[in-house]
Coordinates of C-alpha atoms and ligand atoms in Angstrom, one line a residue:
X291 CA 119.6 71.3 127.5
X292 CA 119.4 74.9 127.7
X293 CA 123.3 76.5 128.4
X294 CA 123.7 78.8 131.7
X295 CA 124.9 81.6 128.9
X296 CA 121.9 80.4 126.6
X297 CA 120.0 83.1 124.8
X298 CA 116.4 83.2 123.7
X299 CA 116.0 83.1 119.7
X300 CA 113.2 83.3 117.1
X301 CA 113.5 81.7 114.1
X302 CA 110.7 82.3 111.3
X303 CA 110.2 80.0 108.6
X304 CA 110.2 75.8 109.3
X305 CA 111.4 75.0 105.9
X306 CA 114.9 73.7 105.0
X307 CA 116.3 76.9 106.1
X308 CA 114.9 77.6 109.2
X309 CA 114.8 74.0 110.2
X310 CA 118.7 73.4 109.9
X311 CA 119.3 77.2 111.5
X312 CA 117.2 76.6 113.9
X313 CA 119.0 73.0 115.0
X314 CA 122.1 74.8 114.6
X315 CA 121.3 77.5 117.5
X316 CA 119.5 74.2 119.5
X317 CA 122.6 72.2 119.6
X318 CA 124.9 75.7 120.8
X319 CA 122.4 75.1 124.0
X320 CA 120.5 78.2 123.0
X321 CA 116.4 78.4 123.6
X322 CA 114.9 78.4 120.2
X323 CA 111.2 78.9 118.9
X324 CA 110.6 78.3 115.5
X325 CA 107.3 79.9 113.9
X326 CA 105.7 78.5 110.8
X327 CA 103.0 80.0 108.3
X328 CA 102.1 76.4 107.3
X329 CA 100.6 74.0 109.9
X330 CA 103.4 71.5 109.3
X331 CA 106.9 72.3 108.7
X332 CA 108.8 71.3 105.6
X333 CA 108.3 74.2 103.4
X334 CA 109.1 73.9 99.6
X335 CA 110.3 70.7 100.5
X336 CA 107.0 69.5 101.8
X337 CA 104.8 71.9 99.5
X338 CA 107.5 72.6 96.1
X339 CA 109.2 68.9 95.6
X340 CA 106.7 67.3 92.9
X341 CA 104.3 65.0 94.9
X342 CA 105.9 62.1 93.7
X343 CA 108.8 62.5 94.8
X344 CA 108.2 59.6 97.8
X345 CA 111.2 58.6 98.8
X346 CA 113.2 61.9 98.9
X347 CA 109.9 63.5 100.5
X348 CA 109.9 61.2 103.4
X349 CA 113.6 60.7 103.5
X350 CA 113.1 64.5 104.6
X351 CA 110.3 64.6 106.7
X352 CA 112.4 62.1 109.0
X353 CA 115.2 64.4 109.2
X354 CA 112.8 67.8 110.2
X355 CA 110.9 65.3 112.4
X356 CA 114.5 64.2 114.5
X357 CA 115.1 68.4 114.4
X358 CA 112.0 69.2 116.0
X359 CA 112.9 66.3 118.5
X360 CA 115.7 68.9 120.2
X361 CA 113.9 70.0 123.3
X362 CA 115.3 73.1 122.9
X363 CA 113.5 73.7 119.9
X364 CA 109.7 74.8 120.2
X365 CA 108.0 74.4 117.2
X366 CA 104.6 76.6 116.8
X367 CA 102.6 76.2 113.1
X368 CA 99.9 78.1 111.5
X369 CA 101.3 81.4 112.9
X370 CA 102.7 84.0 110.2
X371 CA 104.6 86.9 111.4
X372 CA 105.4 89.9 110.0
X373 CA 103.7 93.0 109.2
X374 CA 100.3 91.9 108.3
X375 CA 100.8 88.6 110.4
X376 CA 99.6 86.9 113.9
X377 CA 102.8 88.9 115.1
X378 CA 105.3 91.4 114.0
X379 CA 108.4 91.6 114.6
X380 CA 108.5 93.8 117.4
X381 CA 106.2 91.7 119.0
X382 CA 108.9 89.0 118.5
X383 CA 111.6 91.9 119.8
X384 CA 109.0 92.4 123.1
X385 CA 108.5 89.1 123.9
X386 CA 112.6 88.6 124.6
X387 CA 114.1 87.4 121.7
X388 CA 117.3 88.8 121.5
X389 CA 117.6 87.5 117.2
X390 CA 115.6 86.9 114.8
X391 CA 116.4 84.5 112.1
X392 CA 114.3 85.0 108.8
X393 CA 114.1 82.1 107.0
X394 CA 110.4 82.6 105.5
X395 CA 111.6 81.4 101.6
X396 CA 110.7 83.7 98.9
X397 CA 106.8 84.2 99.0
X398 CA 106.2 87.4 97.0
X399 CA 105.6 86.8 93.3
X400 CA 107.8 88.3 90.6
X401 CA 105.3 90.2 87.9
X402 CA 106.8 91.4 84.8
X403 CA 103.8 93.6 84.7
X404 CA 102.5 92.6 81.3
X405 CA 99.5 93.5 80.2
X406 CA 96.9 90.4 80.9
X407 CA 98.8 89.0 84.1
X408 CA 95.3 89.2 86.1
X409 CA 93.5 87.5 83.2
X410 CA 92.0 84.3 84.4
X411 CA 94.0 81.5 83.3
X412 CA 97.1 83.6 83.9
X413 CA 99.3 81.7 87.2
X414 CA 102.3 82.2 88.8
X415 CA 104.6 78.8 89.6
X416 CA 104.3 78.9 92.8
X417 CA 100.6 78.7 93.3
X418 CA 100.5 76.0 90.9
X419 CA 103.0 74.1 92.7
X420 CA 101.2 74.9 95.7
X421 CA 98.1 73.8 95.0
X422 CA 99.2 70.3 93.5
X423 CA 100.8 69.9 96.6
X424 CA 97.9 70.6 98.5
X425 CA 99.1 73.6 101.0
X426 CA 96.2 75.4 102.0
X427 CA 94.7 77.9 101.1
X428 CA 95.9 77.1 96.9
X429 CA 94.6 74.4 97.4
X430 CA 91.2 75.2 97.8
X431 CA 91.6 77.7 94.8
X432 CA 90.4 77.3 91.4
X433 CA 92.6 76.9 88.2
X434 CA 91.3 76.7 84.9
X435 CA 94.4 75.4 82.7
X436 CA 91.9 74.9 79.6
X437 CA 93.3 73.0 77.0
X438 CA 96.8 74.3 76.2
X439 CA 99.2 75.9 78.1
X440 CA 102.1 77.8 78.0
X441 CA 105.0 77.9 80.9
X442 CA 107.5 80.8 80.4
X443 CA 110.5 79.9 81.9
X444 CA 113.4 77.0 81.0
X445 CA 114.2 75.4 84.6
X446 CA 113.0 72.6 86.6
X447 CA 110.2 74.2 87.9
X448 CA 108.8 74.6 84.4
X449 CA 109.6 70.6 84.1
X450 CA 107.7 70.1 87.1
X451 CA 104.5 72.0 86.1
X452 CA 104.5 70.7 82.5
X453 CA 104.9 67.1 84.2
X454 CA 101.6 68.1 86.3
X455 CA 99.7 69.4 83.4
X456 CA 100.8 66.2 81.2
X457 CA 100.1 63.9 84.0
X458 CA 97.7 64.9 86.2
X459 CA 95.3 67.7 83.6
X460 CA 96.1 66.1 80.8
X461 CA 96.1 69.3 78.3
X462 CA 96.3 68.8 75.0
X463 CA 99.3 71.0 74.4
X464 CA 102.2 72.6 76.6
X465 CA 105.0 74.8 75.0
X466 CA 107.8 75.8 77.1
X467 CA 107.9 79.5 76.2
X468 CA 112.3 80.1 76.4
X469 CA 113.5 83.6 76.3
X470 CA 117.1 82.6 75.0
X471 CA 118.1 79.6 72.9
X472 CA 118.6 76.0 73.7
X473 CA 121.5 76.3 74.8
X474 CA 121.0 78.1 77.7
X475 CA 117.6 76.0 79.2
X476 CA 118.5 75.4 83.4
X477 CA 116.8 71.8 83.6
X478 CA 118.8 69.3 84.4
X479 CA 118.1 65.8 82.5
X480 CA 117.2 63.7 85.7
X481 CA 113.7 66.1 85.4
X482 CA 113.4 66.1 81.7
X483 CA 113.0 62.9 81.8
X484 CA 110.0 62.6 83.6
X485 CA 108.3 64.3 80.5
X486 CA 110.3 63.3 77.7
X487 CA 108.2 61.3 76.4
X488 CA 105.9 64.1 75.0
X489 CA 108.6 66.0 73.5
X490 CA 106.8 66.5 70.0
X491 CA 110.4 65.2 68.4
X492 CA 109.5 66.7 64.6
X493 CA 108.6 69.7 66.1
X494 CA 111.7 70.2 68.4
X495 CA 113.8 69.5 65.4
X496 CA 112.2 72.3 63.3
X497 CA 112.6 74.6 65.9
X498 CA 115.8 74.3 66.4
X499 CA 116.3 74.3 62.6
X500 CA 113.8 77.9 63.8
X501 CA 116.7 79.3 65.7
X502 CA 119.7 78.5 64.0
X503 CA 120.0 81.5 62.3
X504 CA 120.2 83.6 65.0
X505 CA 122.2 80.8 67.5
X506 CA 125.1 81.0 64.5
X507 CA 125.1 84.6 65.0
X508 CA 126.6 84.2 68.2
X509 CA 129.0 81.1 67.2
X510 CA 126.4 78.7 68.6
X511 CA 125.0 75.5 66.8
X512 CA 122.0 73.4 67.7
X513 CA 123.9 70.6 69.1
X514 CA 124.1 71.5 72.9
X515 CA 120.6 72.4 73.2
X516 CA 119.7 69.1 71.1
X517 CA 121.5 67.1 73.5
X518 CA 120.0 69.0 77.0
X519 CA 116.4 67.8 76.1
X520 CA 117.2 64.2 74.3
X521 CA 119.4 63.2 76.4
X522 CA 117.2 62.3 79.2
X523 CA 115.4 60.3 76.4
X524 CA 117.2 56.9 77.2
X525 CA 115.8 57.5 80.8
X526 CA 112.3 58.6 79.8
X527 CA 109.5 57.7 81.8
X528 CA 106.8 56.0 80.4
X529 CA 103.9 58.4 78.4
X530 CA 101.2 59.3 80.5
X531 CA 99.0 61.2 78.6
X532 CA 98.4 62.3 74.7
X533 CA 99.8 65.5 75.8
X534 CA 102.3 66.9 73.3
X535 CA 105.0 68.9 74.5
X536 CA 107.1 71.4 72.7
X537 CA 109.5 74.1 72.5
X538 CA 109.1 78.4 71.6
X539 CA 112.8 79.3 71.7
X540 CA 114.3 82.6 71.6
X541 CA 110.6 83.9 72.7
X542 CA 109.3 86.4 75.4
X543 CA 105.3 87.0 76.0
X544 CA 104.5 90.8 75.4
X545 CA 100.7 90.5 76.8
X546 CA 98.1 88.4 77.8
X547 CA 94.8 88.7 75.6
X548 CA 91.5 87.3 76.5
X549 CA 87.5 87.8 76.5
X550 CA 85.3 88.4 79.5
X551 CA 88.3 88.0 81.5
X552 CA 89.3 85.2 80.5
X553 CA 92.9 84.2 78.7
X554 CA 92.7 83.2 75.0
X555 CA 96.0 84.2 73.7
X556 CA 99.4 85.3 74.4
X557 CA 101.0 87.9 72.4
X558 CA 105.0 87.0 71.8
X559 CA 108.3 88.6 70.2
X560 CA 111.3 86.8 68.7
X561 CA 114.8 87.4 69.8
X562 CA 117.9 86.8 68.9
X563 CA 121.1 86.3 71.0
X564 CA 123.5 89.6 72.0
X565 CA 126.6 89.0 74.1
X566 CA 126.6 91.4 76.8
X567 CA 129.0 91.5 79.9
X568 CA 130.1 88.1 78.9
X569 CA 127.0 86.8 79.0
X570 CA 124.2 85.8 76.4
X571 CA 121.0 88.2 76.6
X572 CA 117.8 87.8 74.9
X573 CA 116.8 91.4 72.7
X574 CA 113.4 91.4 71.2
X575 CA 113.4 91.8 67.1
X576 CA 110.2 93.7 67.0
X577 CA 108.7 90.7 65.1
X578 CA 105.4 89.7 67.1
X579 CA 103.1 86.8 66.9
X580 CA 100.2 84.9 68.8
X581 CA 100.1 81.6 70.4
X582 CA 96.7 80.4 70.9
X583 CA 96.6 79.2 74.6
X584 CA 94.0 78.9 77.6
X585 CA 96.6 79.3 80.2
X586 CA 99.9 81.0 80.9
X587 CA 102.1 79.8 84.0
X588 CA 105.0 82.7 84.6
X589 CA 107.9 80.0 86.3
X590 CA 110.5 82.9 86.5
X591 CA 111.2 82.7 90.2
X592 CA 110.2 84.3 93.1
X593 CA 111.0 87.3 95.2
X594 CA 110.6 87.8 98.9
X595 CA 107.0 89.2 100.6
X596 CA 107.8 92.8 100.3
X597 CA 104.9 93.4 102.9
X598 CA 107.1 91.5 105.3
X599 CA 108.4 94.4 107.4
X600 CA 112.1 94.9 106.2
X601 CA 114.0 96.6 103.7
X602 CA 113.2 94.9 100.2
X603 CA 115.4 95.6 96.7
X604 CA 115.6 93.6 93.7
X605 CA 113.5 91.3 94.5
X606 CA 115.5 90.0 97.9
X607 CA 115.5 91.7 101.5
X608 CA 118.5 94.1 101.5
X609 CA 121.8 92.5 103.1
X610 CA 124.3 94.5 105.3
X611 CA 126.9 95.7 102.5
X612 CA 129.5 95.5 105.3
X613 CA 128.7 92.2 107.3
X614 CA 129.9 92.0 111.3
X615 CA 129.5 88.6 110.9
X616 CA 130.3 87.2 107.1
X617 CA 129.9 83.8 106.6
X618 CA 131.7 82.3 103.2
X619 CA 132.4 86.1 102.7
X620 CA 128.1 86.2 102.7
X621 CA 126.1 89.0 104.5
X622 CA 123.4 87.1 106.3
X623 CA 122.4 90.9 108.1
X624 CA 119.3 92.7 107.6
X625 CA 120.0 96.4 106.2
X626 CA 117.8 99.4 106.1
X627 CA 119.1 101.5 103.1
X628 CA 117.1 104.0 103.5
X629 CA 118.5 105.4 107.2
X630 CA 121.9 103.5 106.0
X631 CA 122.2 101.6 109.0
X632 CA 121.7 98.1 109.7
X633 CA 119.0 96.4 111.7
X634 CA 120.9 94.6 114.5
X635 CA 119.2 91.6 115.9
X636 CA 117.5 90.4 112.0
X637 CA 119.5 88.0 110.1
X638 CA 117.7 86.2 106.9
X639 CA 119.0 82.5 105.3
X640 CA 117.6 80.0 102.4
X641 CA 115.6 82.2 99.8
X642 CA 114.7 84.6 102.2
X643 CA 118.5 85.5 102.1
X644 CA 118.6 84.9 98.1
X645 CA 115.2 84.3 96.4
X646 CA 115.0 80.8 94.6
X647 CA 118.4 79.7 94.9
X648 CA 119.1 76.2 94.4
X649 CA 117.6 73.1 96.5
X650 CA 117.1 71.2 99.9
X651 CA 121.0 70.9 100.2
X652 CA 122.0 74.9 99.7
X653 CA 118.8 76.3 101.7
X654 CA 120.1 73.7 104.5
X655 CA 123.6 74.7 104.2
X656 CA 122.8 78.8 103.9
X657 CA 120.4 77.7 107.1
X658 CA 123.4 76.3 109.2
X659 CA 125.6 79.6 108.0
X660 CA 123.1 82.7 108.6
X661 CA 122.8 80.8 112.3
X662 CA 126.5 81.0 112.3
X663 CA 126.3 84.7 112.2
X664 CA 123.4 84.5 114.7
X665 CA 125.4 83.0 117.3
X666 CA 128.4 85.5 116.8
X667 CA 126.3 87.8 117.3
X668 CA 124.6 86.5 120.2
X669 CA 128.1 86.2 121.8
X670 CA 128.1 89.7 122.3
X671 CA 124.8 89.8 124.6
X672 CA 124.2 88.6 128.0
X673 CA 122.4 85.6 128.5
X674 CA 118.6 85.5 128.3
X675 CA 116.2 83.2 130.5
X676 CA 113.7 82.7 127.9
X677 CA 110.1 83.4 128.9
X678 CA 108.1 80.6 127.3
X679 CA 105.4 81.0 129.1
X680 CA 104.8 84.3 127.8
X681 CA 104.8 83.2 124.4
X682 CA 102.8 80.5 124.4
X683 CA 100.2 83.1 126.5
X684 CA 100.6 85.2 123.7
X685 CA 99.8 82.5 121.0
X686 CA 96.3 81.2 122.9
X687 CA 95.4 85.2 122.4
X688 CA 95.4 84.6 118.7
X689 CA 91.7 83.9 117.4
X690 CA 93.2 80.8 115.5
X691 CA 94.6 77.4 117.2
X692 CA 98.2 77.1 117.5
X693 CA 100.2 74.3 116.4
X694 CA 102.3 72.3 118.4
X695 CA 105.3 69.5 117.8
X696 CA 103.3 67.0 119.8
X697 CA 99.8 67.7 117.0
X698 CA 102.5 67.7 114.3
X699 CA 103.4 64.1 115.3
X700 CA 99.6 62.9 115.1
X701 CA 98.4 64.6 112.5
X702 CA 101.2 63.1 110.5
X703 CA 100.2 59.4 112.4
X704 CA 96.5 60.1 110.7
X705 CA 97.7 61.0 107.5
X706 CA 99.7 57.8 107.5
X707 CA 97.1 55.5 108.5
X708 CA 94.8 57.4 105.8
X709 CA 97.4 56.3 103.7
X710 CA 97.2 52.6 104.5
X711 CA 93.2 52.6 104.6
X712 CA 93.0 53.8 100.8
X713 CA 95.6 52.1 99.5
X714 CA 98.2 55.1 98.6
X715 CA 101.8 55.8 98.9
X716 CA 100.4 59.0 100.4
X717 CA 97.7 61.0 102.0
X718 CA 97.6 65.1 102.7
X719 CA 95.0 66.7 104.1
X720 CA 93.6 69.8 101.1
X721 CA 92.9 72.0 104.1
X722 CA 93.7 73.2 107.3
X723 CA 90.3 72.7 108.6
X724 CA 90.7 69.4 108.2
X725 CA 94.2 69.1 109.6
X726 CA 92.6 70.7 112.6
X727 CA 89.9 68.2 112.9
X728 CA 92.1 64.9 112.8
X729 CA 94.3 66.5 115.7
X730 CA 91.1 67.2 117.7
X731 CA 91.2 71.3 117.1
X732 CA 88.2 71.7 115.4
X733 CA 84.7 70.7 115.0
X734 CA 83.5 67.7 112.3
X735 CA 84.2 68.9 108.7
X736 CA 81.3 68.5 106.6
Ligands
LIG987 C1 108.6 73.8 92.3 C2 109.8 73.5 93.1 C3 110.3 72.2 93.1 C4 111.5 71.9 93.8 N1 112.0 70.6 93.7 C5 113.1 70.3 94.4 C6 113.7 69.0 94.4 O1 113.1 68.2 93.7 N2 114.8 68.8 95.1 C7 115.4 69.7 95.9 O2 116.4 69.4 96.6 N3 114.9 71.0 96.0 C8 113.8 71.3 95.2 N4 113.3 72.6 95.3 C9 114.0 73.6 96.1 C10 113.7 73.6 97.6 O3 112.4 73.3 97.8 C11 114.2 74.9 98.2 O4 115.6 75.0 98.0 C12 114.0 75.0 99.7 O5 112.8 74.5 100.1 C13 114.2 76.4 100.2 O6 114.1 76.4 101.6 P1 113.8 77.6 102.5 O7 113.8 77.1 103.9 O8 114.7 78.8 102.2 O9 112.3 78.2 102.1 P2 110.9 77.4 102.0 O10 111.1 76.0 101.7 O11 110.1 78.2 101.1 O12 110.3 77.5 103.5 C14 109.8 78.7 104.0 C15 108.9 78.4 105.2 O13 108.6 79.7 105.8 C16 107.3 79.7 106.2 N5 106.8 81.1 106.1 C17 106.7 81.9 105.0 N6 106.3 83.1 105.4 C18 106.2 83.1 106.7 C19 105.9 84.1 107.6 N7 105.5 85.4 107.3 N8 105.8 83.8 109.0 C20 106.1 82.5 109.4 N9 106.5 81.6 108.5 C21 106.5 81.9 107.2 C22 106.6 78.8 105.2 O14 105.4 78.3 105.8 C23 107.6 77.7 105.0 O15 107.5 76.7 105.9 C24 112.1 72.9 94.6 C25 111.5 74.2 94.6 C26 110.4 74.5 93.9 C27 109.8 75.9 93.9

């Protein structure tokens, strides 16, 4: 129930983030309305985790579904805000919310603006990821992943694509393009070995064998990178596909080369390993070469949507240097560098606070914090009767339906009993017309 000394809060953004913030604020008896690009809530959990992923995938849908159970929450998908949104944020600000919590993930895409990155056949991660997971509009797009691929990039997100284009496209080739050694890939073996099987084994061996050289210039041997990929090998799934997989270590792509628009190879450059600041760095050697490949997936992260409305630098929204309300010793506080002064009554969490950091169980737990810092701050207001009404007036103005908890709950009953009728362990609608149709929103799909 709503607290005499309640206050009235938005929270944008119904992934991990912004659902745990937003149950957070609930439970302190505040009013809170959560707004959602996507139709259904979940986020990366629901449109990022690899599809077959079951049990963890449902495991979390119950848990957002028993969040969006607090009547205090009110949940409202398909409506984006920001700049270019349904709503901005002064909209938000006019409508009574006295904070904002921005928990809207990382949506921009980071570019190393390389010649060819508009080439057909050139992707960035997360619309790959979002169109096998079938979030609308991705995935309605067209991919053309041709017949081999390259993924720059050494963490799980590269495991998951590979596993998608070994499983699902079955390519002929895909080399996991690695801009330092073995040593240093991010995957941890648990993915590996969903793709493990594929490893071309010869051809890891001679490039490690490749590398050495320059991996013994820095003290290092073969041995721990050896052991990151293999050992998942006692756990490997079973082979899929033909596919084989492979290694480019101590590689970065210089540009993307192609024919009527189309990508037909990527141009590289060897590096070798410098320390710098304690840490291994990659430095280009000058020495260049092709590899022949139809496709090119950049899986380097993401940054937040710079066209969002607030102050963006390095790739993340700027934080309050000097937090009012740290959390952990963490600014959760938006900051506008350029008038050096902060922005009051805007706090960000998950990746909208750091940009692809970690999984479900940080973005839940920088969620719960960054609604921490909310509710300090909210101390320091008087208490709000929040106008509902208003905003759900505001909504039916939009020239798009509105989604509520209660459509949530059967569109998720039809996609279940879809399920059941063709036999799967799971069934997504590909679009949101068709979302809108089985909850009754929209006319017959043809
Ligand atoms: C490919 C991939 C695989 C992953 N696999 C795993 C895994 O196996 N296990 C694991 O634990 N973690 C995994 N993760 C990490 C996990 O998904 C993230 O840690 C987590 O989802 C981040 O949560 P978040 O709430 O900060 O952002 P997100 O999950 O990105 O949620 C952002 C939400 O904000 C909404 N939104 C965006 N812009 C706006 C706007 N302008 N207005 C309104 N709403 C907006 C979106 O619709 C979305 O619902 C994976 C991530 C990726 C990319």
């Amino acid at each position: 129930m709503t607290e005499p000394n309640a206050h009235f809060v938005a929270v944008i953004g119904a992934g991990p983030a912004g659902l745990f913030g937003a149950r957070e604020l609930a439970n302190q008896g505040n009013q809170v309305v959560l707004f959602n690009r996507d139709i259904k809530p979940g986020g990366l959990a629901e449109y990022g985790i690899y599809p077959e992923k079951y049990t963890m995938k449902e495991g979390l849908r119950k848990q957002f579904n028993q969040i969006l159970d607090n009547p205090n929450i009110t949940y409202y998908g398909n409506v984006e805000i920001g700049t270019h949104g349904d709503l901005s944020l002064d909209d938000l600000r006019g409508l009574g919310f006295q904070a904002i919590l921005v928990t809207a993930g990382a949506q921009g895409t980071k570019r190393l603006g390389l010649p060819g990155e508009d080439l057909s056949g050139v992707y960035h991660a997360k619309d790959v990821v979002y169109f096998y997971n079938k979030l609308p509009p991705f995935s309605q797009r067209k991919f053309s992943f041709g017949r081999r691929s390259a993924i720059i990039g050494a963490g799980n997100v590269m495991v998951d694509i590979a596993r998608f284009l070994i499983r699902d496209i079955k390519v002929d080739e895909v080399i996991s393009v690695v801009r330092r050694g073995p040593g240093e890939v991010n995957f941890t073996k648990e993915e590996m070995k969903h793709i493990v099987a594929n490893l071309d084994v010869n051809a890891f061996e001679a490039e490690l064998r490749r590398v050495l050289p320059a991996l013994q210039a820095v003290s290092q041997g073969s041995d721990i990178g050896r052991q990151k990929v293999l050992d998942s090998l006692s756990k490997a799934d079973p082979k899929f596909s033909d596919t084989r997989f492979r290694f480019e270590f101590l590689t970065s792509p210089i540009q993307m080369l192609g024919e009527k628009g189309m990508l037909t190879q990527m141009e590289v450059e060897d590096n070798v390993l410098v320390l710098k600041d304690g840490a291994l760095k990659a430095r280009g050697t000058g020495n260049k070469r092709m590899l022949q490949v139809d496709s090119v997936i950049f899986a380097i992260g993401d940054q937040v949507d710079a066209s969002f409305g607030l102050p963006v630098e390095a790739n993340e929204f700027v934080k309050n240097p000097a937090p009012r309300f740290p959390v952990d010793g963490r600014s959760y506080e938006a900051y506008d560098p350029a008038s050096s002064s902060l922005i009051p009554d805007i706090f960000m969490g998950g990746w909208s606070r750091q940009a692809s950091d970690g999984l479900v169980g940080l973005a839940r737990k920088d969620g719960t914090n960054a609604s921490k810092a909310v509710s300090q701050f909210l101390q320091g207001l008087p208490a709000a009767q929040a106008d509902l009404a208003a905003v759900a007036s505001r909504l039916k103005g939009l020239p798009k339906p509105v989604i509520t908890k209660d459509e949530i709950r059967k569109l998720e009953a039809v996609e279940i009993s879809e399920a059941e009728k063709r036999g799967l362990p799971e069934f997504k609608f590909g679009s949101n017309e068709e979302m809108l149709q089985a909850i009754g929103l929209a006319a017959a799909v043809s």
